[in-house]
Short mmCIF file of C-alpha atoms (C1' of nucleotides) in Angstrom, two decimals:
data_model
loop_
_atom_site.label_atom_id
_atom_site.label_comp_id
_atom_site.label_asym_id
_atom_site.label_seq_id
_atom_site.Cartn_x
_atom_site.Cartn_y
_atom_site.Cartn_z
CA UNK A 1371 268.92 -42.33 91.66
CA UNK A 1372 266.48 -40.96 93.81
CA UNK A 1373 266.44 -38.25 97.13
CA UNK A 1374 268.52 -39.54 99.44
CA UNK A 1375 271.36 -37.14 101.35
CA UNK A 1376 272.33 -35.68 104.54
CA UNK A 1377 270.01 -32.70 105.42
CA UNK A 1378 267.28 -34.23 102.62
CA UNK A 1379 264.44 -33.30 104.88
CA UNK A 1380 261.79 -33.53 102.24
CA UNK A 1381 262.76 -37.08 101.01
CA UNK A 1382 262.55 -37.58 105.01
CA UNK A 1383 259.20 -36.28 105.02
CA UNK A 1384 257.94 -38.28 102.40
CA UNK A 1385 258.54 -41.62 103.87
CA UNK A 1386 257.04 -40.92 106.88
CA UNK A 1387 254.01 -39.54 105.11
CA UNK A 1388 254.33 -42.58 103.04
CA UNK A 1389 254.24 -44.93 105.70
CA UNK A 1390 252.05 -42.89 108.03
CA UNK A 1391 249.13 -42.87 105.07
CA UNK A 1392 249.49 -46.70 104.86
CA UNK A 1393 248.87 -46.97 108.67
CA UNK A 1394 246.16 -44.69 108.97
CA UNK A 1395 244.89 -43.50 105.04
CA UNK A 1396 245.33 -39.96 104.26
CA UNK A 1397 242.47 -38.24 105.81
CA UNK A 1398 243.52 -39.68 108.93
CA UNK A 1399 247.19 -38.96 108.47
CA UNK A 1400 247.72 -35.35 110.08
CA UNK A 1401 250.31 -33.14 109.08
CA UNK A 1402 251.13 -32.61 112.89
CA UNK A 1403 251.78 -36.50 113.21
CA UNK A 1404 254.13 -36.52 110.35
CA UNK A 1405 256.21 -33.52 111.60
CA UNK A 1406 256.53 -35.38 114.60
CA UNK A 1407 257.91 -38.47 113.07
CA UNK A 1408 260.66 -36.15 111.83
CA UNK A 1409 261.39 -34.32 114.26
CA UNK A 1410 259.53 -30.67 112.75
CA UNK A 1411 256.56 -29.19 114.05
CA UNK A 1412 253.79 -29.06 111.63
CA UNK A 1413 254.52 -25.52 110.69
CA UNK A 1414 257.98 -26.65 110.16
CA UNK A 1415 257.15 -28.96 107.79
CA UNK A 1416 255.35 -26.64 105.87
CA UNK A 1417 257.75 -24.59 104.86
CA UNK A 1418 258.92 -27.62 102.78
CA UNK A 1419 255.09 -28.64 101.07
CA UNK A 1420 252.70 -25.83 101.48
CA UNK A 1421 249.83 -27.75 101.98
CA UNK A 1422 248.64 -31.63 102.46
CA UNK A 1423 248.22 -31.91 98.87
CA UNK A 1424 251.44 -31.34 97.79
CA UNK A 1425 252.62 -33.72 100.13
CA UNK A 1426 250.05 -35.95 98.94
CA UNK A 1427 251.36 -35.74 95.20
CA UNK A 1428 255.41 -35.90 96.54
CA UNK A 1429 254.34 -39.73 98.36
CA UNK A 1430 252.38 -40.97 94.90
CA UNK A 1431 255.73 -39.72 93.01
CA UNK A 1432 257.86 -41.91 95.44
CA UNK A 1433 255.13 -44.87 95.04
CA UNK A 1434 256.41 -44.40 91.18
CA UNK A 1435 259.66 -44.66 92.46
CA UNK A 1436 259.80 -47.85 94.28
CA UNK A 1437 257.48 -49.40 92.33
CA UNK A 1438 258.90 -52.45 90.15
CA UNK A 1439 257.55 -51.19 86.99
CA UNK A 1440 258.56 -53.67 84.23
CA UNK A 1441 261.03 -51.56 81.96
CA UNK A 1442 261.75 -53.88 79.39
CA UNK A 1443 259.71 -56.24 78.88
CA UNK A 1444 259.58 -59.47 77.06
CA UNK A 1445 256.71 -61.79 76.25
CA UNK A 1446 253.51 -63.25 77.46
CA UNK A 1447 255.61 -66.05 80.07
CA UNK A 1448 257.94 -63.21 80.53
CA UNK A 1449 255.72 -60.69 81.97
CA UNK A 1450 253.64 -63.28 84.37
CA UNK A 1451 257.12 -64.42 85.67
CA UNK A 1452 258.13 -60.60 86.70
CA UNK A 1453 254.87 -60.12 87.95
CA UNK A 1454 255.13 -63.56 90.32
CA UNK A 1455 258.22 -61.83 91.42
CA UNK A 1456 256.84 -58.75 91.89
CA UNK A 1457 254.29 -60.02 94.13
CA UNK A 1458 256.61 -61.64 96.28
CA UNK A 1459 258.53 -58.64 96.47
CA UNK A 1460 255.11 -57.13 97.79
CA UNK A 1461 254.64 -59.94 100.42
CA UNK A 1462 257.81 -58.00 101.95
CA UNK A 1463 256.74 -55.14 102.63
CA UNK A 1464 252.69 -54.52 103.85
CA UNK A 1465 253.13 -51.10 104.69
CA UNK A 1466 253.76 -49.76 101.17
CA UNK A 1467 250.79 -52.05 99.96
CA UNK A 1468 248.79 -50.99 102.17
CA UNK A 1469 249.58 -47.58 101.01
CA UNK A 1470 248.33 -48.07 97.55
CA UNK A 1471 245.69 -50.11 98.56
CA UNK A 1472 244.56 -47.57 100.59
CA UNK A 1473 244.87 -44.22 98.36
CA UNK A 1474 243.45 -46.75 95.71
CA UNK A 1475 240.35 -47.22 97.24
CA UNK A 1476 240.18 -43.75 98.28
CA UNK A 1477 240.80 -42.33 95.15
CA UNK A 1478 237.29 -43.39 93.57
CA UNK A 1479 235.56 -40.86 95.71
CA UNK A 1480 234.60 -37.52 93.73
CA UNK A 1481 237.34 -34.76 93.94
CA UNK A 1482 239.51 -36.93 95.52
CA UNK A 1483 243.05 -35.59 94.64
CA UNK A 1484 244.78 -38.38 93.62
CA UNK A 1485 241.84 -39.48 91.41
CA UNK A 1486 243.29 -38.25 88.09
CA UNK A 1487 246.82 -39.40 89.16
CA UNK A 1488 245.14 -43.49 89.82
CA UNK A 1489 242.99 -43.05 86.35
CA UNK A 1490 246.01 -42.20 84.46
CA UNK A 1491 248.15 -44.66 86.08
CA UNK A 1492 245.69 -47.87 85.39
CA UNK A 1493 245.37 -47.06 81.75
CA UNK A 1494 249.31 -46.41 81.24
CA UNK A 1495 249.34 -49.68 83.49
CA UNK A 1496 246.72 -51.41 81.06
CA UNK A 1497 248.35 -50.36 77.61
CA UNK A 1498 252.10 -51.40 78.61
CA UNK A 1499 251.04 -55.19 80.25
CA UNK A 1500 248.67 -55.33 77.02
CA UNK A 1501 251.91 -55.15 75.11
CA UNK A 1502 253.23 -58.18 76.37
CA UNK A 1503 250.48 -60.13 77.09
CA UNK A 1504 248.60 -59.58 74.10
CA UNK A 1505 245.22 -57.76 74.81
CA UNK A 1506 244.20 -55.33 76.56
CA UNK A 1507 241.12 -57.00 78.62
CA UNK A 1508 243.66 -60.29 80.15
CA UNK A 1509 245.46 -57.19 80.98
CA UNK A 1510 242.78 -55.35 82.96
CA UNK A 1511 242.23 -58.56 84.51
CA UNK A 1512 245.73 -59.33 85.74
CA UNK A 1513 245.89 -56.19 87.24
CA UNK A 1514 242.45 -56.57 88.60
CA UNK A 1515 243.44 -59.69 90.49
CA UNK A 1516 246.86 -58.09 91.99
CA UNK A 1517 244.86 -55.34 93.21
CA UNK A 1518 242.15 -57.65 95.01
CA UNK A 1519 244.64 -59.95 96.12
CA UNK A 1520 246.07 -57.32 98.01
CA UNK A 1521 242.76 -56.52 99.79
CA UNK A 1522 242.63 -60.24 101.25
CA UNK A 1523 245.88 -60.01 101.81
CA UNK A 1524 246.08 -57.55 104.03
CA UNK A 1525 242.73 -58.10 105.73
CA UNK A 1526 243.95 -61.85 106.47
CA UNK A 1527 248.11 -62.66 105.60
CA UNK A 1528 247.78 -65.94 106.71
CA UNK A 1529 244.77 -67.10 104.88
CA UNK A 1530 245.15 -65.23 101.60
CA UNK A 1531 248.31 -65.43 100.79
CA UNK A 1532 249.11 -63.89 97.46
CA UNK A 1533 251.28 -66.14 95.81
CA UNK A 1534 249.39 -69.08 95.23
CA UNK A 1535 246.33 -67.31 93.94
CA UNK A 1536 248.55 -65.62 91.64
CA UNK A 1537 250.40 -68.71 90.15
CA UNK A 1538 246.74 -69.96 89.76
CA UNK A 1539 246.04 -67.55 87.36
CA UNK A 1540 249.25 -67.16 85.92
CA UNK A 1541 248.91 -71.22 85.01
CA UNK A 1542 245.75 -69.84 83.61
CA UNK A 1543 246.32 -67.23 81.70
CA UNK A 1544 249.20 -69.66 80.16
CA UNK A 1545 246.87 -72.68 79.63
CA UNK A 1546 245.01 -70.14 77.64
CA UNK A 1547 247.42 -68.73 75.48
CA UNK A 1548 248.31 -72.04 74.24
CA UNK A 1549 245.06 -73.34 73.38
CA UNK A 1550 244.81 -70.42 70.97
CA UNK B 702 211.82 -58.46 104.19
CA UNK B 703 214.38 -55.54 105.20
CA UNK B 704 213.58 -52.04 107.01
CA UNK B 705 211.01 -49.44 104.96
CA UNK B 706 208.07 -48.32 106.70
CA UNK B 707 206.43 -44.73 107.33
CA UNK B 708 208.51 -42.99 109.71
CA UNK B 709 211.22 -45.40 109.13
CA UNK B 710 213.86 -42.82 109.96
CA UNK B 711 216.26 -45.28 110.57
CA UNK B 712 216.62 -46.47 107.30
CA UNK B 713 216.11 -43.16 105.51
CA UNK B 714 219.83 -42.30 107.76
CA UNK B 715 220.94 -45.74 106.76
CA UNK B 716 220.68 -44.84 103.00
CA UNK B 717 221.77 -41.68 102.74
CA UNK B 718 224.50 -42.76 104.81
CA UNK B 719 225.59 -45.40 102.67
CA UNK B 720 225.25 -43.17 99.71
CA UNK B 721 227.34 -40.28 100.93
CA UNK B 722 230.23 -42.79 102.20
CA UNK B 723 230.49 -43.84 98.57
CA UNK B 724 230.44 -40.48 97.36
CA UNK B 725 233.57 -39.30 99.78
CA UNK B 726 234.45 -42.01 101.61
CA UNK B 727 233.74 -42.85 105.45
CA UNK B 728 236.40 -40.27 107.00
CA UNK B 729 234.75 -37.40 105.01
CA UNK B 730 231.35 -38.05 105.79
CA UNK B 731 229.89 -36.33 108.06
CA UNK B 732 227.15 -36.79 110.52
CA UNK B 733 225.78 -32.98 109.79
CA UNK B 734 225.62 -33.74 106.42
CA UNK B 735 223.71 -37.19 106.38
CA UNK B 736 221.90 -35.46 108.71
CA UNK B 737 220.73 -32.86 106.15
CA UNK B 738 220.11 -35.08 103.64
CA UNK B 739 217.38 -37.07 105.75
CA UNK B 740 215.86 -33.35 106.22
CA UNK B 741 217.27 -33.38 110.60
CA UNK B 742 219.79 -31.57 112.31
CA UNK B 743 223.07 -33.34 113.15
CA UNK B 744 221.87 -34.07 116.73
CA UNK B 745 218.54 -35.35 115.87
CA UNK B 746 220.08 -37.84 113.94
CA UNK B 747 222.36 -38.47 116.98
CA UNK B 748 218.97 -39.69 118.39
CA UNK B 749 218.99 -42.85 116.23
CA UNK B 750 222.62 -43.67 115.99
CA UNK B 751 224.37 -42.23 118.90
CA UNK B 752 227.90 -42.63 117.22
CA UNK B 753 229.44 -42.19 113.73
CA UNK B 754 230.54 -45.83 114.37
CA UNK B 755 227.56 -46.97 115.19
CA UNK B 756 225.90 -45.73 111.71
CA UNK B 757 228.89 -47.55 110.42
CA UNK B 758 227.28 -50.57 111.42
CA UNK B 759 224.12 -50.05 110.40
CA UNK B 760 225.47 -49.55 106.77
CA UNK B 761 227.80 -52.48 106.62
CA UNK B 762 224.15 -54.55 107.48
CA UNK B 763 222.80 -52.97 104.35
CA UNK B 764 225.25 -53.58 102.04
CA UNK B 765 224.76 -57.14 103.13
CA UNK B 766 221.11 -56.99 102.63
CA UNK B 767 221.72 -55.29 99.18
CA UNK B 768 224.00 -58.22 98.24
CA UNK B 769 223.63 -60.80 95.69
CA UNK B 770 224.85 -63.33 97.99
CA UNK B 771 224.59 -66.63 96.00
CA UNK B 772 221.74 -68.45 97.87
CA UNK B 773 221.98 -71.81 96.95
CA UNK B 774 225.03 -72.50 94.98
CA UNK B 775 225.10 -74.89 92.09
CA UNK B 776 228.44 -76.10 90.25
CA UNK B 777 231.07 -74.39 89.16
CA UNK B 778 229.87 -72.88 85.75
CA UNK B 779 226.31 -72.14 87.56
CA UNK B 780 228.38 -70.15 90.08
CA UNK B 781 230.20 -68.30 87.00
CA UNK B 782 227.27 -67.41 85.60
CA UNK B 783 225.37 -66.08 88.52
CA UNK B 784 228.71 -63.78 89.07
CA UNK B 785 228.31 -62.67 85.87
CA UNK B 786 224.88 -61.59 86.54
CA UNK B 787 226.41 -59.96 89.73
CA UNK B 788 228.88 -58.19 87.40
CA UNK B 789 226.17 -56.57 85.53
CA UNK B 790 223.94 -55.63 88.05
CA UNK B 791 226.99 -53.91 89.95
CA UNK B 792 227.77 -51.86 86.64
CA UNK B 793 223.70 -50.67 87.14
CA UNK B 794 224.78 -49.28 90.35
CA UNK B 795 227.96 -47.40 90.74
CA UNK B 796 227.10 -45.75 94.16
CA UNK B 797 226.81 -48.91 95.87
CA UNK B 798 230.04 -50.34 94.33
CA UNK B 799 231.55 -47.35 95.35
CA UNK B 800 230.97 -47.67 98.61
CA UNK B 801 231.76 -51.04 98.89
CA UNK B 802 235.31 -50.44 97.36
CA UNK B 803 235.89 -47.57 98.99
CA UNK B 804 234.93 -48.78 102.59
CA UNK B 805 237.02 -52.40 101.49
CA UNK B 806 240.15 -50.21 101.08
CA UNK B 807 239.88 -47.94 103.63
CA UNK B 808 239.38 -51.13 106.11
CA UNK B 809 242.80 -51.99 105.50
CA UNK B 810 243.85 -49.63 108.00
CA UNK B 811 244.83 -49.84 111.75
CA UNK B 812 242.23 -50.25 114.07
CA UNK B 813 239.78 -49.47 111.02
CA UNK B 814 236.19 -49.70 112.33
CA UNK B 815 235.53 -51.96 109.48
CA UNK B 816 238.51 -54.11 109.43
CA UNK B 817 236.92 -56.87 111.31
CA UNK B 818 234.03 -57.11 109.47
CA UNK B 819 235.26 -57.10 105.83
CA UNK B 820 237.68 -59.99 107.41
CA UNK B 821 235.29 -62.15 108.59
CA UNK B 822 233.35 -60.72 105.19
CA UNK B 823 236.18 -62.38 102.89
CA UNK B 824 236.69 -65.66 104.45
CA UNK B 825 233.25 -66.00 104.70
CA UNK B 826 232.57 -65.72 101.11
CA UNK B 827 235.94 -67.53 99.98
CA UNK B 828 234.68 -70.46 102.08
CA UNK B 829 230.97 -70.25 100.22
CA UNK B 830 232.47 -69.77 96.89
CA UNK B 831 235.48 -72.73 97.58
CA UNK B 832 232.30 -75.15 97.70
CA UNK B 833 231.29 -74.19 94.46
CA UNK B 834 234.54 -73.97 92.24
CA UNK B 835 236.05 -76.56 94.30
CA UNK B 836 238.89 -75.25 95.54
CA UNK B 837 239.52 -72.30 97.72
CA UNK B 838 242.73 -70.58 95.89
CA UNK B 839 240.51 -70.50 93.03
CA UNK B 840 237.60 -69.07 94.87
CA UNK B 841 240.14 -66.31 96.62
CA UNK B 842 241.63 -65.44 92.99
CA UNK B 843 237.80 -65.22 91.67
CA UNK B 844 236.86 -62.85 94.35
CA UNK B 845 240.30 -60.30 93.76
CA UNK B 846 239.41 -60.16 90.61
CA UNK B 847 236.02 -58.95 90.80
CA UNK B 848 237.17 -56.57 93.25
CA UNK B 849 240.41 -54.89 90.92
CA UNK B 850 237.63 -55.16 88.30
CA UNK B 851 235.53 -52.44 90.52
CA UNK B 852 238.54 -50.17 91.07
CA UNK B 853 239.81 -49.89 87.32
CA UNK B 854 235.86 -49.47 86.61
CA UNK B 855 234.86 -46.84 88.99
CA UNK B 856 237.80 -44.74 87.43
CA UNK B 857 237.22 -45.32 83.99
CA UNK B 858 233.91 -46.60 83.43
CA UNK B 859 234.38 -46.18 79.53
CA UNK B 860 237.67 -47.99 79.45
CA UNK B 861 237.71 -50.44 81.80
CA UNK B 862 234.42 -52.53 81.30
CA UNK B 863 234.20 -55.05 83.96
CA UNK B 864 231.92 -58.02 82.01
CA UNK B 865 234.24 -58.75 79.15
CA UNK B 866 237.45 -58.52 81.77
CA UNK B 867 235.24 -61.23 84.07
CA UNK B 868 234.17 -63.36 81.17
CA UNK B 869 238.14 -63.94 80.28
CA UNK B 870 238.45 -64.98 83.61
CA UNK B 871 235.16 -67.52 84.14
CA UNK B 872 236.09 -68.36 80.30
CA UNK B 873 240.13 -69.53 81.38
CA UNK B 874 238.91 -70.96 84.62
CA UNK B 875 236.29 -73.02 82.75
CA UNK B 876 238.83 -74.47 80.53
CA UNK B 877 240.87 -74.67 83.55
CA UNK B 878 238.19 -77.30 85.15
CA UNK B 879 237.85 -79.22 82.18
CA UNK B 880 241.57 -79.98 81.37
CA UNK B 881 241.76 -81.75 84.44
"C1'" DG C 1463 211.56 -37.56 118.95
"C1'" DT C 1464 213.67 -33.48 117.72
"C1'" DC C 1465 215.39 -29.15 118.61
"C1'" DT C 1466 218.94 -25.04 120.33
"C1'" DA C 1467 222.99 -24.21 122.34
"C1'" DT C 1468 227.39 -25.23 123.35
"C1'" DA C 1469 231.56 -27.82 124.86
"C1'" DT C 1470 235.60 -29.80 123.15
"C1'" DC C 1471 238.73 -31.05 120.13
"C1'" DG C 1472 241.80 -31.27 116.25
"C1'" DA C 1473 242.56 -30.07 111.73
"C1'" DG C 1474 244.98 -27.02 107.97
"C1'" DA C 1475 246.85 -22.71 107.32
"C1'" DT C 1476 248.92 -17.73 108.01
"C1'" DA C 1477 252.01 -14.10 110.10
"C1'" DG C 1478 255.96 -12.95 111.62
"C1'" DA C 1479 260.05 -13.58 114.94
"C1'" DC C 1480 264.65 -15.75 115.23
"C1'" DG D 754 265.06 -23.17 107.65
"C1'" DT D 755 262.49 -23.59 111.63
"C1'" DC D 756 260.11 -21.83 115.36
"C1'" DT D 757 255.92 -19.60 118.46
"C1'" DA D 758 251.60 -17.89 118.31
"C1'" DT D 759 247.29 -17.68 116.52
"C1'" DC D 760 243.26 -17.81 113.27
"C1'" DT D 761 239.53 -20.23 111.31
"C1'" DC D 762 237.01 -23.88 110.36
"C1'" DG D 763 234.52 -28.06 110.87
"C1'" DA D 764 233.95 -32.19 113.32
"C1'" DT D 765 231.87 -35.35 117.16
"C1'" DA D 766 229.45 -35.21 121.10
"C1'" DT D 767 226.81 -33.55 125.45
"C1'" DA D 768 223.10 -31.07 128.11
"C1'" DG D 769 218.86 -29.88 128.46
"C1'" DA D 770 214.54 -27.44 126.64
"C1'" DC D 771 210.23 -28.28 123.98
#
DNA sequence: GTCTATATCGAGATAGAC
DNA sequence: GTCTATCTCGATATAGAC
């Protein structure tokens, strides 16, 4: 069970930051506007994370959180069926994938601080769908097209819609295991 | 031909522009420092592009200069294979992937200066790349992928390898085409 | 065409009162 | 725990001289 009680300012911080970052990204996503969302002034908000970063670090945590990480997981048809969920699941809610989409992209710039926290998380990522799905590289590439399909996605809900373009590959990725 | 004469100050902005928005993203670049790198002051540049927004521009015209764009398309396994030749000359070039992905994420955002370009961007080349494969979902999956591809790349280039990852893919959607 | 100077703004952060 | 006040910095942009 997560943060979540009467007075639990920082958990109430955190979403907004959360959200706000997806709206705007996080250089544009002022510490003043955030306050303000809850009801602080900036300095008031403060007192809970000392600086942006820390703030920064608190929203990836809660994008750990929420996210639909496949505990345990079962085989090859298994895994592409959670994931076909999963994506629908995303197709519900923009602003958080616009979140990661956004921090994603971000995060590829030099010194960026959440660059160490996305490298970790793609090969942790990378090594647990490669346990299911076989190898490591269809892995990369599932990913790969969840991430991308996002992009589109976002850019353009009507036209790219996720789902189909997933199932494409998922039929793919199946047609493929069996011919082995 | 594209821009590159004596005294083409223009496009000496345009690419250090382009190089510096890959290197921190768009938000974080800043018109003093292009400015430096190009050997002006912040308002002399301000000569040539008389807004940040307006460099934007002139950099999103680049990148489509720089671009591989498929001239004329042949069938689907030609169109494979001239990706794949697109894969490898992107993995010559990190800055200008960089930039690319880091501009294609941050465009995501509300009201994004970008936005409506990388839009109008994407259904452009799903539409170009639809003609080719034959069907659109396929083209739309085909494009996500090489774009995750970039991401997991650009923050591992050791351990995330985009050609094998894209050869699975061209490999399962060639055996995709022929089972039909 | 490029400069100096400066206006204006908004950011993150600190000090200290209540 | 939250506020007011303020510092410092760095950004875009304007005005006008050379």
């Amino acid at each position: 069970m997560a943060t979540a009680r009467r007075g639990d300012r920082r958990g109430e911080i955190v979403r907004a930051a959360f959200d706000m970052i997806g709206e705007r990204g996080y250089p544009n996503t002022t510490l003043a506007a955030v306050a303000e969302r809850v009801g602080l002034t900036q300095q008031g908000l403060l007192h809970y994370f000392p600086t942006k970063e820390d703030l920064l670090v608190a929203v990836l945590r809660r994008r750990d959180e929420l996210d639909v990480s496949g505990g345990a997981v079962a085989g090859p048809a298994g895994v592409l069926e959670a994931l076909a969920m999963l994506v629908d699941v995303n197709a519900s809610r923009p602003g958080i994938v616009q979140t990661f989409t956004v921090l994603a992209g971000e995060s590829v710039t030099d010194g960026h601080p959440a660059r160490a926290y996305f490298a970790e998380r793609y090969a942790r990522v990378r090594a647990l769908l490669a346990e299911s799905l076989g190898d490591e590289v269809t892995a990369q590439l599932v990913i790969a097209a969840l991430d991308g399909l996002q992009i589109q996605w976002l850019l353009d809900p009507e036209g790219a819609d996720m789902r189909p373009a997933f199932d494409r590959l998922a039929e793919l990725v199946g047609r493929g295991r069996a011919a082995e």
